[in-house]
CSV table of C-alpha atoms in Angstrom, one decimal:
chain,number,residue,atom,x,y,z
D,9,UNK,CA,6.7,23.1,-1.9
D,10,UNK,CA,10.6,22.1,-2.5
D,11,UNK,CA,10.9,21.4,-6.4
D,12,UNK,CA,11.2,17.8,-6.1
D,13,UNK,CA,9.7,14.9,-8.9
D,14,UNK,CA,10.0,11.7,-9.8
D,15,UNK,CA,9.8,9.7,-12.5
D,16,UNK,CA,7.8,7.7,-13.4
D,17,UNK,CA,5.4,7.4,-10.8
D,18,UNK,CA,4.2,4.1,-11.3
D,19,UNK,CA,6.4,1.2,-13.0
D,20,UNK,CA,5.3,-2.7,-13.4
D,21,UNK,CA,8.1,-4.5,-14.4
D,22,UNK,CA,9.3,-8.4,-14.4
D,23,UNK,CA,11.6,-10.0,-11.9
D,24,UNK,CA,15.2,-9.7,-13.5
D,25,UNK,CA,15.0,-6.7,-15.4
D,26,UNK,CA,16.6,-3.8,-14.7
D,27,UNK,CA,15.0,-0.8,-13.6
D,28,UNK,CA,16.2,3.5,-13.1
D,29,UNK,CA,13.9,5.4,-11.2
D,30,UNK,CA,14.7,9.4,-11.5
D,31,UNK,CA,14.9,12.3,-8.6
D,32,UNK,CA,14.8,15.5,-10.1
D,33,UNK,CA,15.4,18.5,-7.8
D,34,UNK,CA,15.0,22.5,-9.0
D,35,UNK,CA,16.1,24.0,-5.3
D,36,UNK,CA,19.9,23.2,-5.9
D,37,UNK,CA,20.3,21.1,-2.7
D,38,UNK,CA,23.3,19.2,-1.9
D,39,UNK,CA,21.7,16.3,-0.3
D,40,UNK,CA,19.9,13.9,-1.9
D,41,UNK,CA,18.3,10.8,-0.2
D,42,UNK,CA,16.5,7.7,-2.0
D,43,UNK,CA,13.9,5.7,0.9
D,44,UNK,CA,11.3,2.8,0.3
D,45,UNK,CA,8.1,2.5,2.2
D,46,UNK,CA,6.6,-0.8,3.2
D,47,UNK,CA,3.9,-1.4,5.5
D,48,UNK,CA,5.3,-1.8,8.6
D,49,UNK,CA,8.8,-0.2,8.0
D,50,UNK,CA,8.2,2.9,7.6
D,51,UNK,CA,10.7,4.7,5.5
D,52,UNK,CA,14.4,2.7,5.5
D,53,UNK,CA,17.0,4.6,3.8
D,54,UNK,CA,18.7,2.9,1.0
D,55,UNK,CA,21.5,5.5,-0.5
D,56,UNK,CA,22.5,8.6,0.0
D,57,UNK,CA,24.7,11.4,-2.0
D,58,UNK,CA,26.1,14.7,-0.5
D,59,UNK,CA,27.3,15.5,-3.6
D,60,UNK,CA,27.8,15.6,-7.4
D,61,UNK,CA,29.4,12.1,-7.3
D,62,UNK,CA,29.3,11.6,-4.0
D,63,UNK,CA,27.4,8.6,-2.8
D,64,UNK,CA,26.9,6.4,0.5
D,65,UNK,CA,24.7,3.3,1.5
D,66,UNK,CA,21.9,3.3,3.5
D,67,UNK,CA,20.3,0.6,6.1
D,68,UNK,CA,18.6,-1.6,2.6
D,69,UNK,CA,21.6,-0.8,-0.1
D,70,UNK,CA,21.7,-4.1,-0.9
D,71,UNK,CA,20.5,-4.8,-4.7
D,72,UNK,CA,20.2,-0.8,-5.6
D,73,UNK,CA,23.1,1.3,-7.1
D,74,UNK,CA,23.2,4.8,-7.3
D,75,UNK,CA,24.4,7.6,-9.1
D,76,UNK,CA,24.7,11.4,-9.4
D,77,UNK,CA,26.3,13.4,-12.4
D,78,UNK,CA,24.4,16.4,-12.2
D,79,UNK,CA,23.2,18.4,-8.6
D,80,UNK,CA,19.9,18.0,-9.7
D,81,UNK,CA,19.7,14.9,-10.5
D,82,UNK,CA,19.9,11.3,-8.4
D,83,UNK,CA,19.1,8.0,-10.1
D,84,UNK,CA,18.4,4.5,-8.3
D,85,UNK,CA,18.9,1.6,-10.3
D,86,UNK,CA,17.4,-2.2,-9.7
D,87,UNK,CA,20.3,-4.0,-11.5
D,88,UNK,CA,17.5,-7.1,-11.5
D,89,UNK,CA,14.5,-6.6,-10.0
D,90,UNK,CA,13.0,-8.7,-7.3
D,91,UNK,CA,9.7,-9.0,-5.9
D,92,UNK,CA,11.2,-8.1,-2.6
D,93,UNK,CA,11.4,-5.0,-4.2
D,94,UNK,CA,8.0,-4.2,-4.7
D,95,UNK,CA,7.8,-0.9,-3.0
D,96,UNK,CA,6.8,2.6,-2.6
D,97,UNK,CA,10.1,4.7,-3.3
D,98,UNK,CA,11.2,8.2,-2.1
D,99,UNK,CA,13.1,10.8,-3.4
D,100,UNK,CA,14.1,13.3,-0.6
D,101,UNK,CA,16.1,16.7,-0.3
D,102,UNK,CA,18.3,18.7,2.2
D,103,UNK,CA,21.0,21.3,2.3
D,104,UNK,CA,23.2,22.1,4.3
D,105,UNK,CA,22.8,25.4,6.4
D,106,UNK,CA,23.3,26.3,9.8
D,107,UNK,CA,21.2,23.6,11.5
D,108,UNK,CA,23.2,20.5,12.1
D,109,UNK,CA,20.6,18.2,11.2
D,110,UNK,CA,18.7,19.7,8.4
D,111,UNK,CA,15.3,19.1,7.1
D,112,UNK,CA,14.4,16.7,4.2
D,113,UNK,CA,12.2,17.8,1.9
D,114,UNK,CA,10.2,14.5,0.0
D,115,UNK,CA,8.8,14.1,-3.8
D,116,UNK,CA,5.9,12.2,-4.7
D,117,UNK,CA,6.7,9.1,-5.1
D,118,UNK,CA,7.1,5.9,-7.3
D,119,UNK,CA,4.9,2.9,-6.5
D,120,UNK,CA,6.8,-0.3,-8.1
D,121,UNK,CA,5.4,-3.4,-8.6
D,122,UNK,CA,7.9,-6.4,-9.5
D,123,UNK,CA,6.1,-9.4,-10.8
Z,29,UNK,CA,21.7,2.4,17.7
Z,30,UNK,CA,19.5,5.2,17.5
Z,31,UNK,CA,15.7,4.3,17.3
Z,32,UNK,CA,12.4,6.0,17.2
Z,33,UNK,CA,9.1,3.9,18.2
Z,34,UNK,CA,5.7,5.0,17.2
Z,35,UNK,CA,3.4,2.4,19.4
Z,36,UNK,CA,0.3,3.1,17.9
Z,37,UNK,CA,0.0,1.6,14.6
Z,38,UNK,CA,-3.5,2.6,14.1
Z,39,UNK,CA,-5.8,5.6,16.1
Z,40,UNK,CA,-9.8,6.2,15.2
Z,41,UNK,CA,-10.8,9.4,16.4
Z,42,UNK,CA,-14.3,11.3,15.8
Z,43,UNK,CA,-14.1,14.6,14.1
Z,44,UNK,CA,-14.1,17.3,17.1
Z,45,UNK,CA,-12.0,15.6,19.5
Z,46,UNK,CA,-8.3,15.5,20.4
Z,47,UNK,CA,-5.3,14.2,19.2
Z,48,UNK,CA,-2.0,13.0,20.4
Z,49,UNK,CA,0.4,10.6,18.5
Z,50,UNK,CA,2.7,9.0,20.4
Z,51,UNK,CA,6.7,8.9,19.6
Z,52,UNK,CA,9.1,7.9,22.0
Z,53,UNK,CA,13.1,7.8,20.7
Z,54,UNK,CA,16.4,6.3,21.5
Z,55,UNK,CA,19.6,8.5,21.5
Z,56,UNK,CA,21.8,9.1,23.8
Z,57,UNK,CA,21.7,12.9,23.7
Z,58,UNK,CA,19.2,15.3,22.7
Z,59,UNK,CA,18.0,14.4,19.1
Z,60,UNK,CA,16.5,16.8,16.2
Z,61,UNK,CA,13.2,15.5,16.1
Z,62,UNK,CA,10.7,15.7,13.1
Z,63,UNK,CA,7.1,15.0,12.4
Z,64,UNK,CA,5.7,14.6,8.5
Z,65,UNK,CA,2.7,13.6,7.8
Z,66,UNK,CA,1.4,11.7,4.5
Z,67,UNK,CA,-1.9,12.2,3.1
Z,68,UNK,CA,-3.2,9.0,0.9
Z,69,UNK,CA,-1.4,8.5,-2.7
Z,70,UNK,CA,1.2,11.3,-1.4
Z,71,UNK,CA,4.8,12.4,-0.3
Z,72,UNK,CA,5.7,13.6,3.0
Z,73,UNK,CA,5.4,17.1,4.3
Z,74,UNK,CA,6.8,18.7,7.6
Z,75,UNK,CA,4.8,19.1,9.9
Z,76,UNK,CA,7.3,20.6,13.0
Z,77,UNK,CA,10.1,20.3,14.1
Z,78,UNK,CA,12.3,20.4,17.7
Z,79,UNK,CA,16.4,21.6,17.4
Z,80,UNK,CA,16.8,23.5,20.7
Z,81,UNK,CA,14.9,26.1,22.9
Z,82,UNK,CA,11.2,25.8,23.9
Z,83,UNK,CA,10.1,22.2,24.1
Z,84,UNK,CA,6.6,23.3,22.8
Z,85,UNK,CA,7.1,23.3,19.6
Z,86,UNK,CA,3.6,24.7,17.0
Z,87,UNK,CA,3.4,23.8,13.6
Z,88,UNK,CA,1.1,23.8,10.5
Z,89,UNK,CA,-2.6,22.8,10.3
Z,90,UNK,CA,-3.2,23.7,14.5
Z,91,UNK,CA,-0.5,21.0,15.4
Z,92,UNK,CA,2.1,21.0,18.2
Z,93,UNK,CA,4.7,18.3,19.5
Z,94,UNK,CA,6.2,18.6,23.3
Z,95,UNK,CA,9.6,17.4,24.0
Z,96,UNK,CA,10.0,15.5,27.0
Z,97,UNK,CA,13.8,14.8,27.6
Z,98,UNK,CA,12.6,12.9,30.8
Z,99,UNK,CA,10.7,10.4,28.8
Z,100,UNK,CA,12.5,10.6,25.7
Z,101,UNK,CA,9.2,11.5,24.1
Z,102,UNK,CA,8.2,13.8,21.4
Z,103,UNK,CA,3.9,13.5,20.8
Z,104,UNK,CA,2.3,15.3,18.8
Z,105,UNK,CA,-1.2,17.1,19.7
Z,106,UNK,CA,-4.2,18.7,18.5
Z,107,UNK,CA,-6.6,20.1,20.1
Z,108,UNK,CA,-9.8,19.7,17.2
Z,109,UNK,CA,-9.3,17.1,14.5
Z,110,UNK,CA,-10.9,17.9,11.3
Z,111,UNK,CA,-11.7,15.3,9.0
Z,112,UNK,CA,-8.8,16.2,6.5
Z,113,UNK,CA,-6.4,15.2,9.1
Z,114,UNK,CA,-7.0,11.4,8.3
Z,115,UNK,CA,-3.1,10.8,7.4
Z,116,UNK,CA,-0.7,8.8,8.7
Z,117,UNK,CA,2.2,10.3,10.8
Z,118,UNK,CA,5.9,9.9,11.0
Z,119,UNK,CA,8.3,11.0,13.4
Z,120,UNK,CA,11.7,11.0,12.9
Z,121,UNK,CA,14.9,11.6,14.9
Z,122,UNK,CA,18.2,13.3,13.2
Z,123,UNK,CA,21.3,12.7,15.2
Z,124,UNK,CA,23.2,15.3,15.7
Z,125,UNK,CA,25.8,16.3,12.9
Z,126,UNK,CA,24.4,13.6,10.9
Z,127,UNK,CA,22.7,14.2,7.4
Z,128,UNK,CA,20.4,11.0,7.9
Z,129,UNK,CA,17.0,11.1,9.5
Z,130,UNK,CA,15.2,7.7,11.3
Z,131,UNK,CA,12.1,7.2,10.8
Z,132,UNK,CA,9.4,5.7,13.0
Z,133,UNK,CA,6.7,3.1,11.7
Z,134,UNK,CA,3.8,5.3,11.2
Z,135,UNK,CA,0.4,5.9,13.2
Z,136,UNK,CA,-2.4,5.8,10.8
Z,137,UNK,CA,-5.1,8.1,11.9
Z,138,UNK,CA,-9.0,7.5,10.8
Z,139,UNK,CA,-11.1,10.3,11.6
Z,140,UNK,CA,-15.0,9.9,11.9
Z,141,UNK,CA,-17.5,12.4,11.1
């Protein structure tokens, strides 16, 4: 299994606060991916990074932010939480090889419940 | 835009018999496909995956997926489900060149003993 965890794994929190959720990688990939999962979604991409510092939006960006100082590491902040963002997150990994569409890799998880 | 559908939301099946998930996609040329599967509580993990050659492609756990350019289909199939197979199943579609994957809805599978 790809070194992949998240923290924490489950988070209650009110509606306005902020909120960081952690990606923690050990395999020294250079692509890092945040999703949420909702009942009849699937998994939506929200942001992105292909590198130390680099970051792009996904389909759902709005009301995240992201950021990435270190290659193993890839934060998603809730400036203020919504219940609209009461949702499974995803941490996922890739790197870039021969294939020109490379495999992601997923961590665990982090149910969030915004009341 | 690029799309994948998965038209079955939900599939019982008895322990025993076969399987096949269906995934149809939208690209205009020939995709990297992906299925994962998620066990309860759980992250996903790769099942298979297509990028070129033989369009019968084997996985893990006894499953395969067929690519069928012709109906822009990639299904997955098993021949015995076992009862630890109750999941549910993504596919996904990678266009090419692209570092972003598209995910379909999920097919929940229920397996009965």
């Amino acid at each position: 299994d790809a070194g992949i965890t998240q923290s924490p794994r489950h988070k209650v929190t009110e509606t306005g606060t902020p909120v960081t959720l952690r990606c923690h990688q050990t395999e020294n990939h250079r692509y890092m991916y945040w999703y949420r999962q909702d009942p009849g979604h699937g998994l939506r991409l929200i942001h992105y990074s292909y590198g130390v510092k680099d970051t792009d939006k996904g389909e759902v960006s709005d009301g995240y932010s992201v950021s990435r100082s270190k290659t193993e590491d890839f934060l998603l902040t809730l400036e203020s939480a919504t219940s609209s963002q009461t949702s499974v997150y995803f941490c996922a990994i890739s790197n870039s090889g021969t294939d020109a569409v490379e495999t992601q890799y997923f961590g665990p998880g982090t149910r969030l419940l915004v009341l | 835009a690029q799309s994948v559908t998965q038209p079955d939301i939900h599939i019982t099946v008895s322990e025993g018999a076969s399987l096949e998930l269906r995934c149809n996609y939208s690209y205009g040329a020939t995709p990297y496909l992906f299925w994962y599967v998620q066990s309860p509580g759980q992250g996903l993990q790769l099942l298979l995956k297509y990028f070129s050659g033989d369009t019968l492609v084997q996985g893990i756990k006894g499953f395969e997926a067929e690519f069928k350019r012709s109906q822009s289909s990639f299904n997955l199939r098993k021949p015995s489900v076992h009862w630890s197979d109750a999941a549910e199943y993504f596919c996904a579609v990678g266009p090419y060149n692209t570092d972003k994957l598209i995910f379909g809805t999920g097919t929940r599978l229920q397996v009965f003993p």
